[in-house]
Coordinates of C-alpha atoms and ligand atoms in Angstrom, one line a residue:
M1 CA -29.2 10.8 63.3
T2 CA -26.9 13.2 65.2
R3 CA -25.9 12.5 68.8
K4 CA -24.2 15.4 70.6
I5 CA -21.7 14.7 73.4
A6 CA -20.2 17.4 75.6
I7 CA -16.8 16.4 76.8
L8 CA -15.5 18.0 80.0
A9 CA -12.1 16.7 81.0
G10 CA -11.8 18.7 84.2
D11 CA -8.7 18.6 86.4
G12 CA -5.9 16.3 87.6
I13 CA -6.0 13.0 85.8
G14 CA -9.2 14.1 84.0
P15 CA -7.6 15.1 80.7
E16 CA -5.4 11.9 80.6
I17 CA -8.3 9.5 81.1
I18 CA -10.7 11.4 78.8
V19 CA -8.2 11.3 75.9
E20 CA -8.3 7.5 76.0
A21 CA -12.1 7.4 76.3
T22 CA -12.5 9.7 73.3
K23 CA -10.2 7.5 71.2
I24 CA -12.7 4.7 71.8
L25 CA -15.7 6.9 70.9
D26 CA -13.9 8.2 67.7
F27 CA -13.1 4.6 66.6
L28 CA -16.7 3.4 67.1
N29 CA -18.1 6.5 65.5
S30 CA -16.4 5.9 62.2
D31 CA -16.5 2.1 62.4
M32 CA -20.3 1.9 63.1
D33 CA -21.5 5.2 61.8
L34 CA -23.0 6.3 65.1
G35 CA -23.5 9.9 64.2
L36 CA -21.7 11.1 67.3
E37 CA -20.6 14.8 67.5
F38 CA -18.2 16.0 70.2
E39 CA -17.8 19.4 71.7
I40 CA -15.2 20.2 74.4
G41 CA -15.8 22.5 77.4
L42 CA -14.2 23.5 80.7
I43 CA -15.4 22.6 84.2
G44 CA -14.0 22.6 87.7
G45 CA -10.6 24.2 88.5
A46 CA -9.7 24.5 84.8
A47 CA -12.9 26.5 84.2
Y48 CA -12.2 28.7 87.2
D49 CA -8.7 29.5 85.9
A50 CA -10.2 30.5 82.6
Y51 CA -13.4 32.2 83.6
K52 CA -13.3 32.6 87.4
S53 CA -16.2 30.2 87.7
P54 CA -16.2 26.3 88.0
F55 CA -19.3 26.1 85.8
P56 CA -19.2 29.1 83.4
E57 CA -22.0 30.2 81.1
Q58 CA -20.2 28.7 78.1
T59 CA -20.2 25.2 79.7
I60 CA -23.9 25.6 80.8
D61 CA -24.9 26.3 77.2
L62 CA -22.8 23.4 76.0
V63 CA -24.2 20.8 78.3
K64 CA -27.8 22.0 77.8
A65 CA -27.4 21.6 74.0
A66 CA -25.8 18.1 74.3
D67 CA -27.6 14.8 74.5
A68 CA -25.0 13.4 76.9
V69 CA -22.0 14.6 78.9
L70 CA -18.8 12.8 79.5
L71 CA -16.8 14.1 82.5
G72 CA -13.3 13.3 83.7
A73 CA -13.0 14.6 87.3
V74 CA -12.7 17.9 89.1
G75 CA -10.6 19.3 92.0
G76 CA -7.1 19.7 93.2
K77 CA -4.9 21.4 95.8
K78 CA -4.5 24.5 93.7
W79 CA -8.1 25.5 94.3
E80 CA -8.6 24.3 97.8
G81 CA -8.2 27.8 99.3
L82 CA -10.9 29.3 97.1
D83 CA -14.3 30.4 98.5
I84 CA -16.6 27.4 98.7
S85 CA -18.9 29.0 96.1
V86 CA -16.3 28.8 93.3
R87 CA -14.4 25.6 94.3
P88 CA -14.2 23.0 91.5
E89 CA -16.6 20.6 93.1
K90 CA -19.3 23.3 92.9
G91 CA -19.1 22.9 89.1
L92 CA -20.2 19.3 89.4
L93 CA -23.1 20.2 91.7
G94 CA -24.1 23.0 89.3
L95 CA -24.1 20.5 86.4
R96 CA -26.3 18.0 88.3
S97 CA -28.8 20.6 89.2
E98 CA -28.8 22.5 85.9
L99 CA -29.6 19.3 84.0
E100 CA -31.8 17.9 86.8
L101 CA -29.8 14.7 87.0
F102 CA -31.9 13.1 89.7
A103 CA -30.9 9.4 89.2
N104 CA -27.4 8.2 89.9
L105 CA -26.6 4.7 88.6
R106 CA -23.5 3.1 90.1
P107 CA -22.7 -0.4 89.1
A108 CA -20.3 -2.5 91.2
L109 CA -19.0 -5.2 89.0
L110 CA -16.1 -7.4 89.9
Y111 CA -14.1 -8.5 86.9
P112 CA -13.1 -12.2 87.4
Q113 CA -9.5 -11.3 86.5
L114 CA -9.4 -8.8 89.5
V115 CA -10.9 -11.0 92.3
A116 CA -7.7 -10.7 94.2
A117 CA -8.0 -6.8 94.3
S118 CA -11.0 -7.1 96.7
T119 CA -10.5 -7.1 100.4
L120 CA -13.2 -9.7 100.8
K121 CA -12.8 -13.4 100.3
P122 CA -13.0 -14.6 96.7
E123 CA -16.0 -16.8 97.4
I124 CA -18.0 -13.8 98.8
V125 CA -17.3 -11.5 95.9
S126 CA -16.5 -13.4 92.8
G127 CA -19.3 -12.9 90.3
L128 CA -20.4 -9.7 92.0
D129 CA -22.6 -7.6 89.7
L130 CA -24.9 -5.1 91.3
M131 CA -26.3 -1.7 90.5
I132 CA -27.1 1.0 93.0
V133 CA -29.7 3.6 92.0
R134 CA -29.3 6.6 94.2
E135 CA -31.6 9.6 94.3
L136 CA -29.3 12.5 93.7
T137 CA -31.1 15.9 93.9
G138 CA -33.4 15.6 96.9
G139 CA -33.4 14.4 100.5
I140 CA -31.4 15.7 103.4
Y141 CA -28.6 17.2 101.3
F142 CA -31.0 19.8 99.9
G143 CA -33.8 19.9 102.4
Q144 CA -34.8 23.2 104.0
P145 CA -34.6 24.6 106.7
R146 CA -31.0 23.8 107.5
G147 CA -28.4 25.6 109.6
I148 CA -27.3 26.3 113.1
R149 CA -29.5 28.2 115.5
E150 CA -29.5 29.3 119.1
L151 CA -32.1 27.9 121.4
A152 CA -33.9 29.9 124.1
S153 CA -31.6 28.2 126.6
G154 CA -28.6 29.9 124.8
E155 CA -27.3 26.5 123.6
K156 CA -26.6 26.1 119.9
Q157 CA -28.4 23.5 117.8
A158 CA -27.6 22.3 114.3
Y159 CA -30.3 21.0 112.0
N160 CA -31.0 19.5 108.6
T161 CA -34.3 18.4 107.0
L162 CA -35.0 15.1 105.3
V163 CA -37.8 15.8 102.8
Y164 CA -39.1 14.0 99.7
K165 CA -42.0 15.0 97.5
E166 CA -44.1 12.2 96.1
S167 CA -43.0 13.1 92.5
E168 CA -39.3 12.8 93.5
I169 CA -39.8 9.3 94.8
L170 CA -42.0 8.3 91.9
R171 CA -39.5 9.3 89.2
I172 CA -36.5 7.5 90.9
A173 CA -38.8 4.4 91.5
H174 CA -39.5 4.2 87.7
T175 CA -35.8 4.6 86.9
A176 CA -35.0 1.8 89.3
F177 CA -37.7 -0.6 88.1
K178 CA -36.7 0.0 84.5
T179 CA -33.1 -0.6 85.4
A180 CA -34.0 -3.9 87.1
Q181 CA -36.0 -4.9 84.0
K182 CA -32.8 -4.5 81.9
R183 CA -30.9 -6.7 84.4
N184 CA -32.1 -9.7 86.4
G185 CA -35.5 -8.3 87.5
R186 CA -34.8 -8.0 91.2
L187 CA -35.0 -4.6 93.0
C188 CA -34.3 -4.0 96.7
S189 CA -35.5 -0.6 98.1
V190 CA -33.4 0.5 101.0
D191 CA -34.9 2.8 103.7
K192 CA -35.2 3.3 107.5
A193 CA -39.0 3.1 107.5
N194 CA -39.1 1.8 111.1
V195 CA -37.7 5.2 112.3
L196 CA -38.1 7.9 109.6
E197 CA -41.6 8.9 108.3
C198 CA -40.0 10.2 105.2
T199 CA -38.6 6.8 104.3
E200 CA -41.8 5.0 105.3
F201 CA -43.5 7.3 102.7
W202 CA -40.7 6.2 100.3
R203 CA -41.4 2.5 100.9
N204 CA -45.2 3.0 100.4
I205 CA -44.5 4.7 97.0
M206 CA -42.2 2.0 95.9
D207 CA -44.9 -0.6 96.7
S208 CA -47.5 1.5 94.8
V209 CA -45.3 1.5 91.6
A210 CA -44.5 -2.2 91.8
P211 CA -47.7 -3.5 90.1
E212 CA -46.7 -1.5 86.9
Y213 CA -43.6 -3.8 86.7
P214 CA -44.9 -7.3 87.2
D215 CA -41.6 -8.7 85.8
V216 CA -39.6 -7.1 88.7
E217 CA -39.5 -8.6 92.1
L218 CA -39.5 -5.8 94.7
S219 CA -38.1 -6.2 98.2
H220 CA -37.3 -3.8 101.1
M221 CA -34.4 -3.6 103.5
Y222 CA -33.5 -1.3 106.3
V223 CA -30.3 0.6 105.6
D224 CA -28.3 -0.7 108.6
N225 CA -29.1 -4.3 107.4
A226 CA -28.3 -3.4 103.8
A227 CA -24.8 -2.1 104.9
M228 CA -24.2 -5.3 106.7
Q229 CA -25.5 -7.5 103.9
L230 CA -23.3 -5.7 101.3
V231 CA -20.2 -6.9 103.1
R232 CA -21.6 -10.2 104.3
A233 CA -23.3 -11.5 101.1
P234 CA -23.2 -8.9 98.3
K235 CA -24.2 -11.3 95.5
Q236 CA -27.8 -11.4 96.9
F237 CA -28.4 -8.0 95.3
D238 CA -29.3 -7.2 91.7
V239 CA -30.5 -3.5 91.8
M240 CA -30.7 -1.4 95.0
V241 CA -32.6 1.9 95.1
T242 CA -32.3 4.4 97.9
T243 CA -32.2 8.0 99.0
N244 CA -29.5 10.5 98.4
L245 CA -27.8 10.1 101.8
F246 CA -28.1 6.3 102.1
G247 CA -27.0 6.0 98.5
D248 CA -24.0 8.1 99.0
I249 CA -22.7 5.7 101.7
L250 CA -23.9 2.4 100.2
S251 CA -22.5 3.1 96.7
D252 CA -19.0 3.8 98.1
T253 CA -19.2 0.6 100.2
A254 CA -20.3 -1.4 97.1
A255 CA -17.6 0.2 95.0
M256 CA -14.9 -0.9 97.4
L257 CA -16.1 -4.5 97.3
T258 CA -14.4 -4.6 93.9
G259 CA -11.2 -3.1 95.3
S260 CA -10.4 -1.0 92.3
I261 CA -11.6 2.6 92.2
G262 CA -10.1 3.0 88.7
M263 CA -12.6 0.4 87.2
L264 CA -16.0 1.8 88.2
P265 CA -18.1 4.0 85.9
S266 CA -21.3 5.9 86.8
A267 CA -24.3 7.6 85.1
S268 CA -26.5 10.4 86.3
L269 CA -29.7 10.6 84.4
D270 CA -32.6 13.1 83.9
I271 CA -36.2 12.2 83.4
N272 CA -35.7 11.8 79.6
G273 CA -32.6 9.6 79.8
K274 CA -30.2 12.4 79.1
G275 CA -27.1 11.7 81.2
M276 CA -23.8 12.7 82.6
Y277 CA -21.3 9.9 82.6
E278 CA -18.1 9.9 84.7
P279 CA -15.8 7.5 86.6
I280 CA -16.6 7.3 90.3
H281 CA -13.1 8.4 91.3
G282 CA -11.8 11.9 91.7
S283 CA -9.0 13.8 90.0
A284 CA -6.3 11.9 91.8
P285 CA -3.8 14.8 92.1
D286 CA -1.2 12.4 93.6
I287 CA -0.8 10.7 90.3
A288 CA -1.8 13.4 87.8
G289 CA 0.7 13.9 84.9
K290 CA 2.4 10.6 85.6
E291 CA 0.6 8.7 82.9
I292 CA -0.3 5.9 85.3
A293 CA -4.0 6.5 85.9
N294 CA -6.4 3.7 85.0
P295 CA -8.6 4.9 82.1
L296 CA -11.0 1.9 82.3
A297 CA -13.6 3.6 84.6
T298 CA -13.9 6.4 82.0
I299 CA -14.0 4.0 79.1
L300 CA -16.7 2.0 80.9
S301 CA -18.6 5.2 81.5
V302 CA -18.7 5.6 77.7
A303 CA -20.3 2.2 77.5
M304 CA -22.9 3.3 80.0
M305 CA -23.6 6.4 77.9
L306 CA -24.2 4.3 74.8
R307 CA -26.4 1.9 76.7
Y308 CA -28.5 4.3 78.8
T309 CA -28.8 7.6 76.8
F310 CA -28.4 6.3 73.2
E311 CA -29.9 2.8 73.7
L312 CA -27.0 1.3 71.8
G313 CA -26.6 -1.7 74.1
T314 CA -24.8 -3.9 71.6
V315 CA -22.1 -1.2 71.1
A316 CA -21.8 -0.9 74.9
D317 CA -21.3 -4.7 75.0
R318 CA -18.5 -4.4 72.5
I319 CA -16.6 -1.9 74.7
E320 CA -17.1 -4.1 77.8
A321 CA -15.9 -7.2 75.9
A322 CA -12.8 -5.2 74.8
V323 CA -12.1 -4.3 78.4
N324 CA -12.4 -7.9 79.4
K325 CA -10.1 -8.9 76.7
A326 CA -7.4 -6.5 77.8
L327 CA -7.7 -7.8 81.3
D328 CA -7.6 -11.4 80.1
N329 CA -4.4 -10.6 78.3
G330 CA -2.9 -9.6 81.6
I331 CA -2.7 -5.8 80.8
R332 CA -2.8 -3.8 84.1
T333 CA -2.3 -0.2 85.2
S334 CA -0.5 0.1 88.5
D335 CA -3.7 0.4 90.6
I336 CA -4.8 -3.1 89.6
Y337 CA -1.4 -4.7 89.0
S338 CA -0.5 -8.0 90.5
T339 CA 2.6 -10.2 90.1
G340 CA 2.9 -11.9 86.7
M341 CA 0.8 -9.3 84.9
Q342 CA 2.0 -6.7 82.4
K343 CA 2.2 -3.2 83.9
V344 CA 1.2 -0.5 81.4
S345 CA 0.6 3.3 81.2
T346 CA -2.7 5.1 80.8
S347 CA -2.3 5.3 77.0
Q348 CA -1.1 1.7 76.7
M349 CA -4.2 0.5 78.5
G350 CA -6.4 2.7 76.2
A351 CA -4.5 1.2 73.2
A352 CA -5.1 -2.3 74.5
V353 CA -8.9 -1.7 74.7
L354 CA -8.9 -0.1 71.2
S355 CA -7.1 -3.1 69.7
G356 CA -9.6 -5.4 71.4
L357 CA -12.4 -3.4 69.6
K358 CA -10.7 -3.8 66.3
Ligands
NAD1 P1 -9.5 10.3 94.3 O1 -10.6 9.4 93.8 O2 -9.1 11.4 93.3 O3 -8.2 9.5 94.7 C1 -8.2 8.5 95.7 C2 -7.1 7.5 95.5 O4 -7.4 6.7 94.4 C3 -5.8 8.2 95.1 O5 -4.7 7.5 95.7 C4 -5.7 8.1 93.6 O6 -4.4 8.1 93.1 C5 -6.4 6.8 93.3 N1 -7.1 6.8 92.1 C6 -8.2 7.5 91.7 N2 -8.5 7.4 90.5 C7 -7.6 6.5 89.9 C8 -7.4 6.0 88.6 N3 -8.2 6.2 87.6 N4 -6.3 5.2 88.4 C9 -5.5 4.9 89.5 N5 -5.6 5.4 90.7 C10 -6.7 6.2 90.9 O7 -10.1 10.9 95.7 P2 -9.4 12.1 96.6 O8 -7.9 11.9 96.6 O9 -10.2 12.0 97.8 O10 -9.8 13.4 95.9 C11 -8.9 14.2 95.0 C12 -9.7 15.3 94.4 O11 -10.7 14.8 93.6 C13 -10.3 16.3 95.4 O12 -10.1 17.6 95.0 C14 -11.8 15.9 95.4 O13 -12.6 16.9 95.8 C15 -12.0 15.5 94.0 N6 -13.1 14.6 93.7 C16 -13.7 14.7 92.6 C17 -14.7 13.9 92.2 C18 -15.4 14.1 90.9 O14 -14.9 14.8 90.1 N7 -16.5 13.4 90.6 C19 -15.0 12.8 93.0 C20 -14.3 12.6 94.2 C21 -13.3 13.5 94.5

């Protein structure tokens, strides 16, 4: 069986962290005969430099033909002055919409070795392991009409539209219930049903899907309360599912509970489980080229790819165990360093995980 992976390193620290992740994939591929095939493409600023487009035809063809995409990060000062239509970040949006990646899975897992990195008290966050499922291609970010208009009074008015079709809510609901089934069987749907009709509709659809998943316990929470609960008692959550806008905010909040942006992977899935996997951080231009970036978020994104697209959960477990082992051994890149630990470079961290696999 052949499994095709498109690898898009992107900009800034992207190439440095992707190299370490591909070493892990290469090793597992030959060790376990996984049938993985890799093809490399350009995205973001690097693609703009080569083709005057952040998401050129060549890359579109590549990602369409692949079963999964591994992405580093895009963006950087060099391209900030470009017209918004060709900025690196447009490449990412193009990729999401071209592949119809409607479900964004963002785990927030606090490694016990890194409890001190969180800004919250250890008793609040230790053992934290939650997953946010964010709807990614609908809602107010894409709703029409939108813009700025002039009222009859002559005053200007800005407007956006929050819209969700039943089919859009149904597909994210199924992804969220299935995700909860693979975890601890608890799903909290987050909305603002007391104020917004659109999210009352969302809540009703979540309720209508629930009987199909009797092993999952569904609850609902208003978004303002959810934000509060995330910092008050985050361990109460297993899986949270929510709209594009609420998910954007809550997933960053949840990520920061762990205190280490360099540790968190993500997945964006289509209806068939094809996915794009990337660390949640950006291209970190301030540290690019210094060989100090933490490659673990990207390596853990590879684990998510194996689990969610290729259904190779045991191989994913193996990567996660190797990451744990490196942390147990006191190996730290500078973003997660604390006194008494061994500070290492990007490639040394990659090598530590690789030796844990072996
Ligand atoms: P960022 O995530 O790149 O960096 C924020 C801070 O975290 C920086 O201090 C950086 O050094 C640090 N950091 C990030 N990743 C790290 C890692 N792996 N190891 C150690 N430290 C790490 O966010 P930003 O500075 O706001 O954005 C920089 C560029 O990245 C911008 O052009 C932005 O548009 C782009 N961006 C891209 C993505 C993406 O590709 N998915 C996401 C967010 C931002």
